[in-house]
Coordinates of N, CA, C and O in Angstrom, one line a residue:
X184 N -5.2 -31.9 -57.2 CA -4.4 -32.4 -56.5 C -3.1 -33.2 -57.2 O -3.4 -33.5 -58.5
X185 N -2.0 -32.8 -56.8 CA -0.8 -32.7 -57.7 C -0.1 -34.6 -57.7 O -0.3 -35.2 -56.5
X186 N -0.3 -34.7 -58.8 CA 0.2 -36.0 -59.3 C 1.5 -35.7 -60.2 O 1.6 -35.2 -61.4
X187 N 2.8 -36.4 -59.8 CA 3.8 -36.4 -60.3 C 4.2 -37.8 -60.7 O 4.4 -38.5 -60.0
X188 N 4.9 -38.0 -62.0 CA 5.2 -39.8 -62.4 C 6.9 -39.4 -63.2 O 6.8 -38.9 -64.3
X189 N 7.7 -40.2 -62.2 CA 8.9 -40.0 -62.2 C 9.8 -41.0 -63.7 O 8.6 -42.2 -63.3
X190 N 10.4 -40.9 -64.2 CA 10.8 -42.2 -65.1 C 12.2 -42.0 -66.1 O 12.4 -41.0 -65.4
X191 N 13.0 -42.8 -66.4 CA 14.2 -42.4 -66.8 C 15.2 -43.0 -66.3 O 16.3 -43.3 -66.4
X192 N 15.3 -43.7 -64.5 CA 16.0 -44.4 -64.2 C 16.7 -45.3 -64.4 O 16.1 -46.2 -65.4
X193 N 17.8 -45.8 -63.9 CA 18.3 -47.1 -64.4 C 19.9 -47.7 -64.2 O 20.5 -46.5 -63.5
X194 N 20.3 -48.2 -64.8 CA 22.0 -48.8 -64.3 C 22.6 -48.4 -65.3 O 22.4 -48.8 -66.9
X195 N 23.7 -47.3 -64.8 CA 24.4 -47.1 -65.8 C 26.0 -47.2 -65.6 O 26.2 -47.2 -64.0
X196 N 27.1 -47.2 -66.4 CA 28.3 -46.7 -65.7 C 28.6 -45.9 -65.1 O 28.5 -44.8 -66.2
X197 N 29.8 -45.4 -64.9 CA 30.4 -44.4 -64.7 C 31.0 -43.9 -65.7 O 31.5 -44.7 -66.7
X198 N 30.7 -42.2 -65.7 CA 31.1 -41.7 -66.6 C 29.7 -41.3 -68.1 O 29.7 -40.9 -68.9
X199 N 28.5 -42.5 -67.8 CA 27.6 -42.4 -68.6 C 26.8 -41.1 -68.3 O 26.8 -40.6 -67.2
X200 N 25.3 -41.8 -68.9 CA 24.1 -40.3 -69.1 C 23.0 -41.0 -68.8 O 22.8 -42.2 -69.2
X201 N 22.2 -40.0 -68.3 CA 20.9 -40.3 -68.3 C 19.8 -39.4 -68.2 O 20.7 -37.7 -67.7
X202 N 18.7 -39.1 -68.7 CA 17.8 -38.3 -68.6 C 16.5 -38.3 -68.0 O 15.6 -39.5 -68.2
X203 N 16.0 -37.7 -67.0 CA 15.3 -38.4 -66.1 C 14.0 -37.6 -66.5 O 14.4 -36.3 -66.8
X204 N 12.6 -38.1 -66.8 CA 11.7 -37.1 -66.7 C 10.2 -37.0 -65.7 O 10.5 -38.2 -65.2
X205 N 10.3 -36.0 -65.2 CA 8.9 -36.1 -64.2 C 7.9 -35.7 -65.2 O 7.3 -34.1 -65.5
X206 N 6.5 -36.3 -65.7 CA 5.4 -35.5 -66.2 C 4.0 -35.0 -64.6 O 4.0 -36.0 -63.7
X207 N 3.7 -34.4 -64.8 CA 2.6 -33.0 -63.9 C 1.5 -33.6 -64.3 O 1.3 -33.1 -65.5
X208 N 0.8 -33.3 -63.7 CA -0.9 -33.5 -63.9 C -1.8 -32.9 -62.5 O -0.9 -33.4 -61.5
X209 N -2.5 -32.3 -62.6 CA -3.4 -32.0 -61.4 C -3.6 -30.4 -61.0 O -3.4 -30.1 -60.1
X210 N -2.5 -30.2 -62.1 CA -1.8 -28.8 -61.7 C -1.6 -27.8 -62.5 O -1.6 -28.2 -63.7
X211 N -1.8 -26.3 -62.2 CA -1.1 -25.4 -63.5 C 0.5 -25.7 -63.3 O 1.1 -24.8 -62.8
X212 N 0.6 -26.5 -64.3 CA 2.2 -26.9 -64.2 C 2.8 -25.4 -64.7 O 3.7 -25.3 -63.3
X213 N 2.8 -24.9 -65.3 CA 3.6 -23.1 -65.4 C 3.8 -22.5 -64.2 O 5.2 -21.8 -64.4
X214 N 3.4 -22.2 -63.1 CA 3.1 -21.6 -62.1 C 3.8 -22.5 -60.9 O 4.2 -21.7 -59.7
X215 N 4.0 -23.4 -60.7 CA 4.8 -24.2 -60.1 C 6.5 -24.3 -60.0 O 6.9 -24.7 -61.2
X216 N 7.1 -23.6 -59.4 CA 9.0 -24.5 -58.7 C 8.5 -25.7 -58.7 O 7.9 -26.3 -58.5
X217 N 9.9 -26.5 -59.5 CA 9.9 -28.1 -60.0 C 11.2 -28.0 -59.5 O 12.3 -27.6 -59.3
X218 N 11.5 -29.2 -58.5 CA 12.6 -29.8 -58.5 C 13.0 -31.2 -58.3 O 12.1 -32.1 -58.2
X219 N 14.2 -31.4 -58.2 CA 14.3 -33.1 -58.0 C 15.6 -33.2 -57.2 O 16.5 -32.4 -57.0
X220 N 15.5 -34.3 -56.2 CA 15.7 -34.5 -55.1 C 16.3 -36.0 -55.2 O 15.8 -36.8 -56.2
X221 N 17.2 -36.6 -54.1 CA 17.4 -37.5 -54.1 C 18.1 -38.1 -52.8 O 18.2 -37.3 -52.0
X222 N 18.0 -39.0 -52.8 CA 18.2 -40.2 -51.3 C 18.7 -41.4 -51.3 O 18.2 -42.6 -52.1
X223 N 19.8 -41.4 -50.8 CA 20.7 -42.5 -51.0 C 21.1 -43.2 -49.6 O 19.9 -42.5 -49.2
X224 N 20.8 -44.5 -50.2 CA 20.9 -45.4 -48.7 C 21.5 -44.8 -47.3 O 22.9 -44.2 -47.5
X225 N 20.3 -44.9 -46.5 CA 21.6 -44.0 -45.4 C 21.4 -42.7 -45.2 O 22.2 -42.3 -44.2
X226 N 21.2 -42.2 -45.8 CA 21.6 -40.6 -46.2 C 20.0 -40.0 -46.1 O 19.1 -40.2 -46.6
X227 N 19.9 -38.4 -45.8 CA 18.7 -38.1 -46.0 C 18.4 -37.0 -47.6 O 19.5 -37.3 -48.2
X228 N 16.9 -37.1 -47.8 CA 17.3 -36.4 -48.9 C 17.5 -35.6 -49.3 O 18.0 -33.9 -48.1
X229 N 18.4 -34.6 -50.4 CA 18.9 -33.6 -50.5 C 18.5 -33.2 -51.8 O 18.5 -34.3 -52.6
X230 N 18.2 -31.7 -52.2 CA 17.8 -31.1 -53.1 C 18.8 -31.1 -54.1 O 20.0 -31.3 -54.1
X231 N 19.1 -31.4 -55.6 CA 20.1 -31.6 -56.7 C 19.7 -30.5 -57.1 O 20.9 -29.7 -57.8
X232 N 18.4 -30.7 -57.9 CA 18.4 -29.0 -58.5 C 17.2 -28.1 -58.9 O 16.4 -29.2 -58.6
X233 N 16.8 -27.6 -59.2 CA 15.5 -27.3 -59.2 C 15.3 -25.6 -60.1 O 16.5 -25.4 -60.4
X234 N 13.9 -26.1 -60.5 CA 13.9 -24.2 -61.4 C 12.6 -23.8 -61.2 O 11.4 -24.8 -61.1
X235 N 13.0 -22.4 -61.0 CA 11.3 -21.8 -60.5 C 10.4 -21.9 -62.0 O 10.9 -22.3 -63.1
X236 N 9.3 -21.4 -61.7 CA 8.2 -20.8 -62.7 C 8.8 -20.1 -63.8 O 8.3 -20.3 -64.8
X237 N 9.3 -19.1 -63.2 CA 10.3 -18.3 -64.6 C 11.5 -18.6 -65.1 O 12.0 -18.1 -66.2
X238 N 12.2 -20.3 -64.4 CA 13.2 -20.3 -65.9 C 14.0 -20.3 -65.0 O 15.2 -21.2 -65.9
X239 N 14.4 -19.8 -63.8 CA 15.3 -19.5 -63.0 C 15.8 -21.0 -62.5 O 15.2 -21.5 -61.7
X240 N 16.9 -21.3 -62.4 CA 17.8 -22.9 -62.0 C 18.8 -22.6 -61.3 O 19.4 -21.5 -60.8
X241 N 18.7 -23.7 -60.0 CA 19.8 -23.6 -59.1 C 20.7 -25.0 -59.1 O 19.5 -26.3 -59.1
X242 N 21.7 -25.7 -58.1 CA 22.0 -26.9 -58.7 C 23.3 -27.1 -57.6 O 23.6 -26.5 -56.5
X243 N 22.6 -28.3 -57.1 CA 23.8 -28.6 -55.4 C 25.3 -28.9 -56.2 O 26.0 -28.5 -56.9
X244 N 26.1 -28.6 -55.3 CA 27.7 -28.1 -55.8 C 28.0 -29.2 -56.4 O 28.7 -29.6 -57.4
X245 N 27.6 -30.9 -55.4 CA 28.0 -31.6 -55.8 C 27.7 -32.3 -57.9 O 28.0 -33.2 -58.3
X246 N 26.7 -31.8 -58.2 CA 26.5 -31.5 -59.6 C 26.5 -31.0 -60.5 O 26.4 -31.1 -61.6
X247 N 27.3 -29.5 -59.9 CA 26.9 -28.2 -60.9 C 28.3 -28.8 -62.5 O 29.0 -29.7 -62.0
X248 N 27.7 -28.2 -64.0 CA 28.6 -28.8 -64.5 C 28.2 -30.2 -65.5 O 28.9 -30.3 -66.6
X249 N 27.7 -31.1 -64.5 CA 27.4 -32.5 -64.7 C 26.0 -32.6 -65.2 O 25.3 -32.9 -66.0
X250 N 25.0 -32.0 -64.8 CA 23.8 -32.0 -64.5 C 22.7 -31.1 -65.2 O 23.3 -29.3 -64.9
X251 N 21.6 -31.2 -65.8 CA 21.1 -29.7 -66.0 C 19.8 -30.0 -66.1 O 18.8 -31.5 -66.4
X252 N 18.5 -29.2 -65.6 CA 17.3 -29.3 -65.3 C 16.8 -28.0 -66.2 O 17.2 -27.4 -66.5
X253 N 15.6 -28.9 -66.8 CA 14.8 -28.1 -67.8 C 13.4 -28.4 -68.0 O 12.7 -29.5 -67.0
X254 N 12.4 -27.5 -68.4 CA 11.1 -27.9 -68.0 C 10.6 -27.4 -69.3 O 11.1 -26.5 -69.8
X255 N 9.7 -28.1 -69.7 CA 8.6 -27.7 -70.7 C 7.3 -27.9 -70.7 O 6.4 -28.5 -69.8
X256 N 6.6 -26.3 -70.2 CA 5.2 -26.2 -69.7 C 4.3 -26.4 -70.8 O 3.0 -26.9 -70.1
X257 N 4.4 -26.9 -72.1 CA 3.2 -27.1 -72.7 C 3.6 -28.9 -73.0 O 1.9 -29.5 -73.2
X258 N 4.3 -29.6 -72.2 CA 4.1 -31.2 -72.0 C 4.2 -31.5 -70.3 O 4.1 -32.5 -70.2
X259 N 3.7 -30.0 -70.0 CA 3.8 -30.5 -67.9 C 4.8 -31.4 -67.7 O 4.7 -32.4 -66.4
X260 N 6.1 -31.2 -68.1 CA 7.5 -32.2 -67.8 C 8.6 -31.1 -67.5 O 8.7 -30.2 -67.8
X261 N 8.8 -32.1 -66.6 CA 10.5 -31.4 -66.2 C 11.3 -32.5 -66.0 O 11.4 -33.4 -65.6
X262 N 12.6 -32.1 -66.7 CA 13.5 -33.0 -66.9 C 15.0 -32.7 -66.4 O 15.5 -31.8 -65.9
X263 N 15.9 -33.8 -66.1 CA 17.2 -33.5 -65.4 C 18.3 -34.3 -66.3 O 18.0 -36.0 -66.2
X264 N 18.8 -34.0 -67.1 CA 19.6 -34.3 -67.7 C 21.0 -34.5 -66.7 O 21.8 -33.1 -66.3
X265 N 21.5 -35.9 -67.1 CA 22.4 -36.3 -65.7 C 23.7 -36.6 -66.7 O 23.5 -38.1 -67.2
X266 N 24.6 -36.1 -66.9 CA 26.1 -36.4 -68.1 C 27.1 -36.7 -66.6 O 27.0 -36.3 -65.8
X267 N 28.2 -37.6 -67.1 CA 29.6 -37.6 -66.2 C 28.9 -38.4 -64.9 O 29.2 -37.8 -64.1
X268 N 28.2 -39.7 -65.2 CA 27.6 -39.8 -63.5 C 28.4 -40.8 -63.1 O 29.9 -41.0 -63.5
X269 N 28.4 -40.3 -61.8 CA 29.6 -41.0 -60.1 C 28.6 -42.3 -60.2 O 27.7 -42.1 -59.4
X270 N 29.5 -43.0 -59.3 CA 28.8 -44.0 -57.9 C 28.7 -43.2 -56.7 O 27.4 -43.3 -56.4
X271 N 28.7 -41.9 -56.5 CA 28.4 -41.3 -55.9 C 26.9 -40.9 -55.9 O 26.4 -40.1 -55.3
X272 N 26.0 -40.7 -57.3 CA 25.2 -40.6 -58.0 C 23.9 -41.3 -57.3 O 22.8 -41.2 -57.9
X273 N 23.9 -42.5 -57.2 CA 23.3 -43.3 -57.0 C 22.5 -43.1 -56.0 O 22.9 -42.7 -54.9
X274 N 21.3 -43.3 -56.6 CA 20.4 -42.8 -55.2 C 18.7 -42.7 -55.6 O 18.9 -43.3 -56.9
X275 N 18.0 -42.7 -54.7 CA 16.1 -42.7 -55.7 C 15.9 -41.1 -55.8 O 16.8 -40.5 -54.9
X276 N 15.8 -40.8 -56.8 CA 15.7 -39.7 -57.6 C 13.9 -39.7 -57.2 O 13.2 -39.9 -58.1
X277 N 13.4 -37.9 -56.8 CA 12.1 -37.6 -57.1 C 12.1 -36.3 -56.9 O 12.8 -35.6 -57.2
X278 N 10.9 -36.6 -57.8 CA 10.4 -35.2 -59.0 C 9.5 -34.3 -57.4 O 8.8 -35.0 -56.7
X279 N 9.6 -32.8 -57.7 CA 8.8 -31.8 -56.3 C 8.4 -31.1 -57.2 O 8.9 -30.4 -58.0
X280 N 7.1 -30.5 -56.9 CA 6.3 -29.5 -57.7 C 5.6 -28.9 -55.8 O 5.3 -28.9 -55.0
X281 N 6.2 -27.3 -56.1 CA 6.1 -26.8 -55.2 C 5.3 -25.1 -55.9 O 5.5 -24.2 -56.5
X282 N 4.6 -24.3 -54.4 CA 4.1 -23.0 -54.8 C 4.0 -22.8 -53.9 O 3.1 -23.2 -53.2
X283 N 3.9 -21.7 -53.3 CA 3.9 -20.7 -51.9 C 3.2 -19.6 -52.6 O 3.2 -18.7 -52.9
X284 N 1.8 -19.7 -51.5 CA 0.8 -18.5 -52.0 C 0.7 -18.0 -50.7 O -0.1 -18.5 -49.3
X285 N 1.5 -16.8 -50.1 CA 1.8 -16.1 -49.0 C 2.0 -17.8 -47.4 O 3.4 -17.5 -48.7
X286 N 2.1 -17.8 -46.8 CA 2.3 -18.7 -45.6 C 2.0 -20.1 -46.0 O 2.7 -21.1 -45.6
X287 N 1.5 -19.8 -46.9 CA 0.6 -21.6 -47.4 C 1.7 -22.3 -48.6 O 1.8 -21.9 -49.7
X288 N 2.1 -23.6 -48.6 CA 2.8 -24.8 -48.9 C 1.8 -25.6 -49.9 O 1.9 -26.0 -48.9
X289 N 1.9 -25.2 -51.1 CA 1.4 -26.0 -51.8 C 2.6 -27.1 -52.6 O 3.3 -26.7 -53.2
X290 N 2.5 -28.2 -52.5 CA 3.3 -29.6 -52.8 C 3.0 -30.5 -53.1 O 2.5 -31.1 -52.5
X291 N 3.8 -31.7 -53.9 CA 3.5 -32.7 -54.1 C 4.8 -33.7 -54.3 O 6.1 -32.9 -55.0
X292 N 4.6 -34.7 -54.4 CA 6.5 -35.7 -54.6 C 5.9 -36.7 -55.8 O 4.6 -37.0 -55.4
X293 N 7.0 -37.3 -56.4 CA 6.7 -38.5 -57.4 C 7.0 -39.5 -56.4 O 7.2 -39.6 -55.1
X294 N 7.0 -40.8 -56.9 CA 7.2 -41.7 -55.9 C 8.3 -42.2 -56.2 O 8.7 -43.0 -55.4
X295 N 9.4 -41.9 -57.0 CA 10.6 -41.8 -57.0 C 11.6 -43.0 -58.0 O 10.3 -43.5 -58.7
X296 N 12.4 -43.0 -59.0 CA 12.8 -44.0 -59.6 C 14.6 -43.8 -59.3 O 15.4 -42.9 -58.7
X297 N 15.0 -44.9 -59.2 CA 16.1 -45.4 -58.8 C 17.0 -45.1 -60.1 O 17.0 -45.5 -61.2
X298 N 18.2 -44.8 -59.8 CA 19.3 -44.7 -60.6 C 20.5 -45.2 -59.8 O 21.1 -45.0 -58.8
X299 N 21.3 -45.8 -60.3 CA 22.1 -46.9 -60.2 C 23.6 -47.0 -60.8 O 23.4 -47.0 -62.2
X300 N 24.4 -46.2 -60.3 CA 25.7 -46.3 -61.0 C 26.9 -47.0 -61.0 O 27.2 -46.8 -59.5
X301 N 27.1 -48.1 -61.5 CA 28.0 -49.3 -61.2 C 28.8 -49.9 -62.3 O 28.0 -49.8 -63.6
X302 N 29.7 -50.1 -62.4 CA 30.5 -50.8 -63.0 C 30.4 -52.4 -63.4 O 30.7 -53.3 -63.4

């Protein structure tokens, strides 16, 4: 069973930086695609950044050039480096692990970590 624990959220001023971490257990981490999602108040959850088991990355247009996703398979951890933060980045950030085997989707979610960008 997938267990994901996020950390690193908090209050930061506009223009500041934060680094989120997501530690995974219960899975063979290296074969899972990993993603960071966020959900702002009153809005739907959206994909922020993803990284495949092979290391390919993709980003939401709103964070391109500011956020970087990375993974350390030896530590079973995925990171999200967030720079030049804006008030619109305020949200609960969730970690996701996903593996597709044919038509079967195996996935799990963390409990979320709150990021607040405010002066």
